[in-house]
Tab-separated table of C-alpha atoms in Angstrom:
chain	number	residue	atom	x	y	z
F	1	UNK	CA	196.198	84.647	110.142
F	2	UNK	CA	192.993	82.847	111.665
F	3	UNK	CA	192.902	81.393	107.949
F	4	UNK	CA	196.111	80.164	107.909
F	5	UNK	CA	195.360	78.290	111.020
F	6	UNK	CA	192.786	76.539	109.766
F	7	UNK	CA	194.080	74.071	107.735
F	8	UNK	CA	196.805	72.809	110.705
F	9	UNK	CA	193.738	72.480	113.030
F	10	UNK	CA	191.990	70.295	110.649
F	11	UNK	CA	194.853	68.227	109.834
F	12	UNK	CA	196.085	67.786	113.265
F	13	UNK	CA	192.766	64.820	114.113
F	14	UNK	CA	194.329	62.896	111.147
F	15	UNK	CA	196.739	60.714	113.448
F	16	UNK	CA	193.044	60.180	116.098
F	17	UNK	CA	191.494	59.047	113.117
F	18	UNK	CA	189.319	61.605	111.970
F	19	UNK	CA	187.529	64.334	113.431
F	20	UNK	CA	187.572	65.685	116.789
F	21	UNK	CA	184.836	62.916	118.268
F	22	UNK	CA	187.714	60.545	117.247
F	23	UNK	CA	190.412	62.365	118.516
F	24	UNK	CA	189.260	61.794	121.999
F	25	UNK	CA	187.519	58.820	121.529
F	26	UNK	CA	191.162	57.647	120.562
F	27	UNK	CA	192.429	58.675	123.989
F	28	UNK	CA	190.473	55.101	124.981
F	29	UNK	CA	190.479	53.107	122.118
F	30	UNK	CA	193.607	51.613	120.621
F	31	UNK	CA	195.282	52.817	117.796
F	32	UNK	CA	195.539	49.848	115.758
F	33	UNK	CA	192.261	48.576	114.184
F	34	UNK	CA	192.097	44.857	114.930
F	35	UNK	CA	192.477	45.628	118.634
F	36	UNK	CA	190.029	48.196	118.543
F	37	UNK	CA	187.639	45.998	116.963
F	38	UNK	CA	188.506	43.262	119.232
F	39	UNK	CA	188.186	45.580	122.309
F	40	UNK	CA	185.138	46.758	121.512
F	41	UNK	CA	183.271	42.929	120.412
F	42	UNK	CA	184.419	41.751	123.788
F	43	UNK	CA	182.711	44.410	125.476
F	44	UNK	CA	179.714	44.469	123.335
F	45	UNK	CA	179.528	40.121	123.973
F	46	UNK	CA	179.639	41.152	127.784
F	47	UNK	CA	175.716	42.021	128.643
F	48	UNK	CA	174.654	38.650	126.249
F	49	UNK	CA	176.666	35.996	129.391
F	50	UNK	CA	176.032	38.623	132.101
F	51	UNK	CA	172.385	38.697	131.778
F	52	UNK	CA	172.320	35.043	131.076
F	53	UNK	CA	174.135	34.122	134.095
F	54	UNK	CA	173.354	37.147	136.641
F	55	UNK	CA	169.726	38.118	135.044
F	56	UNK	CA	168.251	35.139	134.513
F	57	UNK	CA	169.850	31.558	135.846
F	58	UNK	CA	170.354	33.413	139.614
F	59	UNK	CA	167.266	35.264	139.944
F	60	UNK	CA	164.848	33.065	138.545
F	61	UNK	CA	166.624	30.419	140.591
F	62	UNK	CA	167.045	27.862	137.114
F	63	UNK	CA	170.448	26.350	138.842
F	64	UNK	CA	168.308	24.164	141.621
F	65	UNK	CA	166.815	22.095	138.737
F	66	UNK	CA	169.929	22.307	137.202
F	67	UNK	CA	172.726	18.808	137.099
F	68	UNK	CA	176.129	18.399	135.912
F	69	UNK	CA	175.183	18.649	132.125
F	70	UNK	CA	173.024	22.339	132.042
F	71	UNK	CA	176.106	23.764	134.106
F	72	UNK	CA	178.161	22.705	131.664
F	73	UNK	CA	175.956	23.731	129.032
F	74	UNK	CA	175.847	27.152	130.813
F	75	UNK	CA	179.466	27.351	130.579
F	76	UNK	CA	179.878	26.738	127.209
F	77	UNK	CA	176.478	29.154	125.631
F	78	UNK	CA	178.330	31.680	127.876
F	79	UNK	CA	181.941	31.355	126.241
F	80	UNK	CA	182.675	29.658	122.977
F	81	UNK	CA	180.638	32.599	121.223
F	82	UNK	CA	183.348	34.470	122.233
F	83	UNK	CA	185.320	32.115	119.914
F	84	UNK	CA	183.290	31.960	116.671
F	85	UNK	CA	181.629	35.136	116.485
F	86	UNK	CA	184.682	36.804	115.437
F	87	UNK	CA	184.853	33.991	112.617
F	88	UNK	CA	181.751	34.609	110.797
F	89	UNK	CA	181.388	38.679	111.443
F	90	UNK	CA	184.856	40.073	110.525
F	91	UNK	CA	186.234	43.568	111.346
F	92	UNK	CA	187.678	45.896	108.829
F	93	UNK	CA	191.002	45.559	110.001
F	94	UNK	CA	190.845	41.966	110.615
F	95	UNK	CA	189.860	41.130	106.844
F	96	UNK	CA	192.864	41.636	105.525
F	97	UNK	CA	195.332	39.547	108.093
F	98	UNK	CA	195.222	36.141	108.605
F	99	UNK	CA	194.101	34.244	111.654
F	100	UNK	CA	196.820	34.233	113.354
F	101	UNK	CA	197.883	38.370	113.325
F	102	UNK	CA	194.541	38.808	114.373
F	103	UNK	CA	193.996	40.906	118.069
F	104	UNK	CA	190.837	38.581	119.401
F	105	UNK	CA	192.726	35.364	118.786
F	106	UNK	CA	195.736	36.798	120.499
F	107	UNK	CA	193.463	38.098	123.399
F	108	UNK	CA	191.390	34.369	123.699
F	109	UNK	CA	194.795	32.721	123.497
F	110	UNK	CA	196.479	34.951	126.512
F	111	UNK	CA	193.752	34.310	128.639
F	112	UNK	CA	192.870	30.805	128.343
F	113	UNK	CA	195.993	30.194	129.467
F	114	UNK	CA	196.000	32.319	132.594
F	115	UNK	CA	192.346	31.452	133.283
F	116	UNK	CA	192.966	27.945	132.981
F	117	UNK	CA	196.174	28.092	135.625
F	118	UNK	CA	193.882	30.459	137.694
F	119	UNK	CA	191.273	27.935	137.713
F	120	UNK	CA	193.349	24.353	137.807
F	121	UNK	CA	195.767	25.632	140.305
F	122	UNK	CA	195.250	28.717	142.508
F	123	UNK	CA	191.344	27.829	142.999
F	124	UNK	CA	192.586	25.501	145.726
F	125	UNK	CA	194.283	28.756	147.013
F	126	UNK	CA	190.794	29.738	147.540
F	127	UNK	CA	189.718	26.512	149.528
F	128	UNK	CA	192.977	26.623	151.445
F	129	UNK	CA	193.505	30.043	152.212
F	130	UNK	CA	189.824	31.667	151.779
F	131	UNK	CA	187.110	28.925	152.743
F	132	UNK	CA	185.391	28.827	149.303
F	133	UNK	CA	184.188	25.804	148.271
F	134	UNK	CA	181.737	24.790	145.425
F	135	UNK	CA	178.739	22.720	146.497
F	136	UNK	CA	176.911	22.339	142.934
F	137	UNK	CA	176.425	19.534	140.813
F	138	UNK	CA	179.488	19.065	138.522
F	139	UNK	CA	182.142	17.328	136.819
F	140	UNK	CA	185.486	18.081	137.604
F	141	UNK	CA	189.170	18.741	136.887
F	142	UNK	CA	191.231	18.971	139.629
F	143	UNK	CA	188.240	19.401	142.082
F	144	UNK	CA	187.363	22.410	140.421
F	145	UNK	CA	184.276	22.407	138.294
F	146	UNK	CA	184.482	22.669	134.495
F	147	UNK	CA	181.819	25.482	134.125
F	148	UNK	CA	184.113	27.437	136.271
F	149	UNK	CA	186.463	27.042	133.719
F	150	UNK	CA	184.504	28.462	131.062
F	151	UNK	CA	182.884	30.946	132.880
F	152	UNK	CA	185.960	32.290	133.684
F	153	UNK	CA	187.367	32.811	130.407
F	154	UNK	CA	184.221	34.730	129.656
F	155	UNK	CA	184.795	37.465	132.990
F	156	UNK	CA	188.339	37.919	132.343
F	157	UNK	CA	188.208	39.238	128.716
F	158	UNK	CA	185.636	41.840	130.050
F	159	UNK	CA	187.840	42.779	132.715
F	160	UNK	CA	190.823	42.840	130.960
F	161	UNK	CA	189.672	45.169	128.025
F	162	UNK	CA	188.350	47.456	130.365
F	163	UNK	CA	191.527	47.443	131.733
F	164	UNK	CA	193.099	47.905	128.618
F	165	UNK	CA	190.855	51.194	128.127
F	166	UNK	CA	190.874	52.249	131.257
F	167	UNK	CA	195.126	51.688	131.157
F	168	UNK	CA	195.329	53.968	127.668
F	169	UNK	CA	193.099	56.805	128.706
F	170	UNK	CA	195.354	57.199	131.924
F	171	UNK	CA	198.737	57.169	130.086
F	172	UNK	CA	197.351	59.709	127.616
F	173	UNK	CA	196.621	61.595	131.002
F	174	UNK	CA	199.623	61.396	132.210
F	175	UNK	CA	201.546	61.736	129.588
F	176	UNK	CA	203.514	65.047	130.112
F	177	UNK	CA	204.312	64.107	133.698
F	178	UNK	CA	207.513	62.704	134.561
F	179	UNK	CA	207.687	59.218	134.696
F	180	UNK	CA	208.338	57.982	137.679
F	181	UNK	CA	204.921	60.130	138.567
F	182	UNK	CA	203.113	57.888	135.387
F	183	UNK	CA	204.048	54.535	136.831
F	184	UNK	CA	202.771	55.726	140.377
F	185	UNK	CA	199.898	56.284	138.928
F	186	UNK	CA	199.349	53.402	137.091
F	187	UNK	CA	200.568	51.530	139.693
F	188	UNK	CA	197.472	53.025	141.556
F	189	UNK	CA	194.758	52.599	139.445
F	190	UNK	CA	196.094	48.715	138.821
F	191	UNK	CA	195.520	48.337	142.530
F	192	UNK	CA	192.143	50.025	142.803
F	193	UNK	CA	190.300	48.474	139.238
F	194	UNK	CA	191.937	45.429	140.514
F	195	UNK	CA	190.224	45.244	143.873
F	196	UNK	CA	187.399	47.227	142.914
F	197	UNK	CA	186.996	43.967	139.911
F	198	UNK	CA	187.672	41.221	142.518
F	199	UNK	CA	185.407	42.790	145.184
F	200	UNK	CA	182.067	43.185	142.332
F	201	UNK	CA	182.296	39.781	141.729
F	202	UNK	CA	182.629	38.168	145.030
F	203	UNK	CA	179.472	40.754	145.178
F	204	UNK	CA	177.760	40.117	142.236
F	205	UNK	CA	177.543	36.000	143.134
F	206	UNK	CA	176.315	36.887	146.529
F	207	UNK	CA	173.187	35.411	145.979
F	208	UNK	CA	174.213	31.952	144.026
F	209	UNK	CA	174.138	30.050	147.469
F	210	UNK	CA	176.389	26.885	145.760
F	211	UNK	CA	179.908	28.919	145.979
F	212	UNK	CA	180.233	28.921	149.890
F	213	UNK	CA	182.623	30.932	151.991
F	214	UNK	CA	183.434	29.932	155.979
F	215	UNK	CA	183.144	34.320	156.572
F	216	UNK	CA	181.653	36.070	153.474
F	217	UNK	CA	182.022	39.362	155.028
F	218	UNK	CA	186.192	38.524	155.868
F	219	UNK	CA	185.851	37.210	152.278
F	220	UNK	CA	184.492	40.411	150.746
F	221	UNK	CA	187.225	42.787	152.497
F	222	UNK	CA	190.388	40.707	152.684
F	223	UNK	CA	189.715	37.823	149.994
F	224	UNK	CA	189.090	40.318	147.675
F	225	UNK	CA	192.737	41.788	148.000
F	226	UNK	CA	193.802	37.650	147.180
F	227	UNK	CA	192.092	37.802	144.313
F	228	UNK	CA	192.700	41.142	142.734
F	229	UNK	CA	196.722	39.735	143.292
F	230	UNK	CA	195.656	37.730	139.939
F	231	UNK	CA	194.761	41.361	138.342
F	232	UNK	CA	197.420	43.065	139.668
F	233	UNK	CA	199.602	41.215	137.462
F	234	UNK	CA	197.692	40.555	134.614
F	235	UNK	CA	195.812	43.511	133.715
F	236	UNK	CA	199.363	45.794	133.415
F	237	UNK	CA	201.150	42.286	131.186
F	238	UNK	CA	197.726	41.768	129.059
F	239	UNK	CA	197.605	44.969	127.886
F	240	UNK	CA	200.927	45.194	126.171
F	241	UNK	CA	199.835	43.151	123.059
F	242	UNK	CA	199.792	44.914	120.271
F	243	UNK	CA	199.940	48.100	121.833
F	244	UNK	CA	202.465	49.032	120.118
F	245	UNK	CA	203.732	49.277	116.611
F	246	UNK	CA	205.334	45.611	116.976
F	247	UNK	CA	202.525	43.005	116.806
F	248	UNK	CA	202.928	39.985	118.692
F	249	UNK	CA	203.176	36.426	117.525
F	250	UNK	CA	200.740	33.737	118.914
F	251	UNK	CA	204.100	31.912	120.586
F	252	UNK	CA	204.755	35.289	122.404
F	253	UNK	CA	201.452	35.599	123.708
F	254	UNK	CA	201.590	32.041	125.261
F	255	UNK	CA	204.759	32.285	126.906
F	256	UNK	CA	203.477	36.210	127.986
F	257	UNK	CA	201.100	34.468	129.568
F	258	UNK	CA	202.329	31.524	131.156
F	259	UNK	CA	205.015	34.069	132.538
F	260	UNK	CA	201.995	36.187	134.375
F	261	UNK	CA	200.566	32.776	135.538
F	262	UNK	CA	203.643	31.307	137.503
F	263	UNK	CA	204.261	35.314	138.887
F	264	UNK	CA	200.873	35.428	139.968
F	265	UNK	CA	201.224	31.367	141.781
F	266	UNK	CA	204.297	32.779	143.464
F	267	UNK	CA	202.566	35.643	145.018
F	268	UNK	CA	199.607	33.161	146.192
F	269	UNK	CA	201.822	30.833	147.692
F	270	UNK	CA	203.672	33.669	149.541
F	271	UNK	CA	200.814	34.679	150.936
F	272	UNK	CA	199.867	30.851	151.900
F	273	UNK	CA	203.061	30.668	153.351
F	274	UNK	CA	203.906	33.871	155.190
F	275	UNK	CA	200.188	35.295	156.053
F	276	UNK	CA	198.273	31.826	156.068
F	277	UNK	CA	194.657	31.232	155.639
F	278	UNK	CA	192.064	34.726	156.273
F	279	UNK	CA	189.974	32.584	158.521
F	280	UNK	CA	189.862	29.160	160.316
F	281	UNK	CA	189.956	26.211	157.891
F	282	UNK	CA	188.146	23.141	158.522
F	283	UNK	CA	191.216	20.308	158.805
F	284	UNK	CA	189.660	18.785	156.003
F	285	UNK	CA	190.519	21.702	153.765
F	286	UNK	CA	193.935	22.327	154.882
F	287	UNK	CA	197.083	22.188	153.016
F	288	UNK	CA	198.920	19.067	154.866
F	289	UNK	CA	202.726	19.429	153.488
F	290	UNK	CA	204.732	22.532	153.484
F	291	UNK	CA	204.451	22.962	149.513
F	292	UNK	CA	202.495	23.738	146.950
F	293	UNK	CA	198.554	24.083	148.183
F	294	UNK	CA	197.003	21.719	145.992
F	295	UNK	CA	199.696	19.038	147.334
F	296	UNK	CA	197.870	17.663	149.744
F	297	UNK	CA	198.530	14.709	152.219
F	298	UNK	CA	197.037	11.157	150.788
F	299	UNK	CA	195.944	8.275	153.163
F	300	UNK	CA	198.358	5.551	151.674
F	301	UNK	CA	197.034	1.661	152.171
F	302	UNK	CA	198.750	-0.797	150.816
């Protein structure tokens, strides 16, 4: 009998992908191979722009000598990698698709988009609502800085594939519960990795003394919650792609995205509208017409 088991138990790790160690190292890591592989380069890329930006330029105190062009320059060592590595060092799974079907263009593509909403439109959220403001030397789209653009892109794919990990190993938890009891759950865990992200960060730039905040400590408890809203929302949508059997196209992805983006701007405004700003705002700052925040009032001469 104990031999006739045998061969089931070794053949059951075949759908993991091999051997026990994969088995439950497939309870993380998604099942098809060009989003594993892109999952696990983002992640990998992480410490290189982290220790760039956080271990070196803040400690060492680089950004008071630097102007408008090394922030830029900052922006762009810490993010287009993200773009071109994947060209020249190709995963297994990736070699055989095209450009196109491939997970880590799909994954740049989704959030560009939502970063570049996040930062064009809702940062004003964050001078009219939280009291942020950026004081360093920059050029500027919108009033918001372009490194902030690129730096962006480059925190949001890490936090969205650990989300995506995170996300998989729960469902695989909770798998045999009812369902109602699975979305609760995820539901919960959105909510805490999302504040639990949005908090770390406001934390982690604590001592870069060019982003400002009118209270940092009202900013670290309730400005946090504002900004995990964009998480909230994107970290359950993001991680649908390609999850699945059905593989998304590139014109799915964009309009997946773009849908997130004008979810999360509703939420912000809502907030603007019904809750208001977290603390005082300077009447320069403030949003001077009833709509959208970065509307704002123009002294007209003629």
């Amino acid at each position: 009998m104990a031999a006739a088991r045998r061969p089931a138990a070794a053949g059951k790790p075949r759908g993991g992908g091999g051997g026990g160690g994969a088995a439950r190292r497939s309870l993380w890591l998604a099942a098809d191979g060009s989003k594993r592989w892109g999952e696990a380069f983002f992640l990998l890329y992480t410490p290189f722009w982290l220790t760039l930006c956080l271990g070196v330029v803040v400690p060492f105190k680089l950004y008071e000598r630097f102007t408008e062009l090394e922030y830029l320059v900052l922006g762009l060592v810490s993010t287009v990698p993200a773009f071109l590595i994947p060209l020249f060092f190709v995963g297994k799974a990736d070699s055989v698709r095209s450009l196109k079907d491939r997970y880590w263009v799909k994954a740049n593509i989704w959030i560009i988009i939502f970063s570049y909403v996040g930062n064009y439109f809702w940062t004003h959220y964050f001078f009219t609502v939280l009291g942020a403001s950026y004081t360093f030397p920059s050029w500027r789209m919108n009033n918001v800085p372009h490194t902030t653009f690129l730096l962006t892109h480059a925190c949001f794919l890490f936090y969205h594939m650990t989300s995506n990990m995170t996300l998989r190993r729960l469902r695989h938890s909770t798998a045999h519960l009812p369902q109602s009891i699975r979305w609760l759950f995820e539901a919960a865990w959105v909510l805490a990795l999302s504040y639990f992200i949005a908090y770390l960060e406001t934390l982690a730039i604590a001592n870069f003394p060019y982003y400002e905040f009118i209270d940092r400590d009202v900013m670290y408890k309730v400005g946090s919650l504002f900004y995990a809203i964009y998480f909230i929302v994107s970290f359950p949508m993001f991680s649908r792609i390609d999850e699945k059997d059905e593989k998304w196209s590139l014109s799915r992805v964009a309009v997946d995205s773009l849908g997130a983006a004008m979810l999360v701007t509703i939420i912000l405004d809502l907030w603007r509208i019904f809750l208001g700003p977290i603390v005082p705002i300077p009447e320069s700052r403030r949003c001077g017409q009833p709509g959208l925040a970065w509307f704002q009032v123009q002294n007209e001469s003629i």
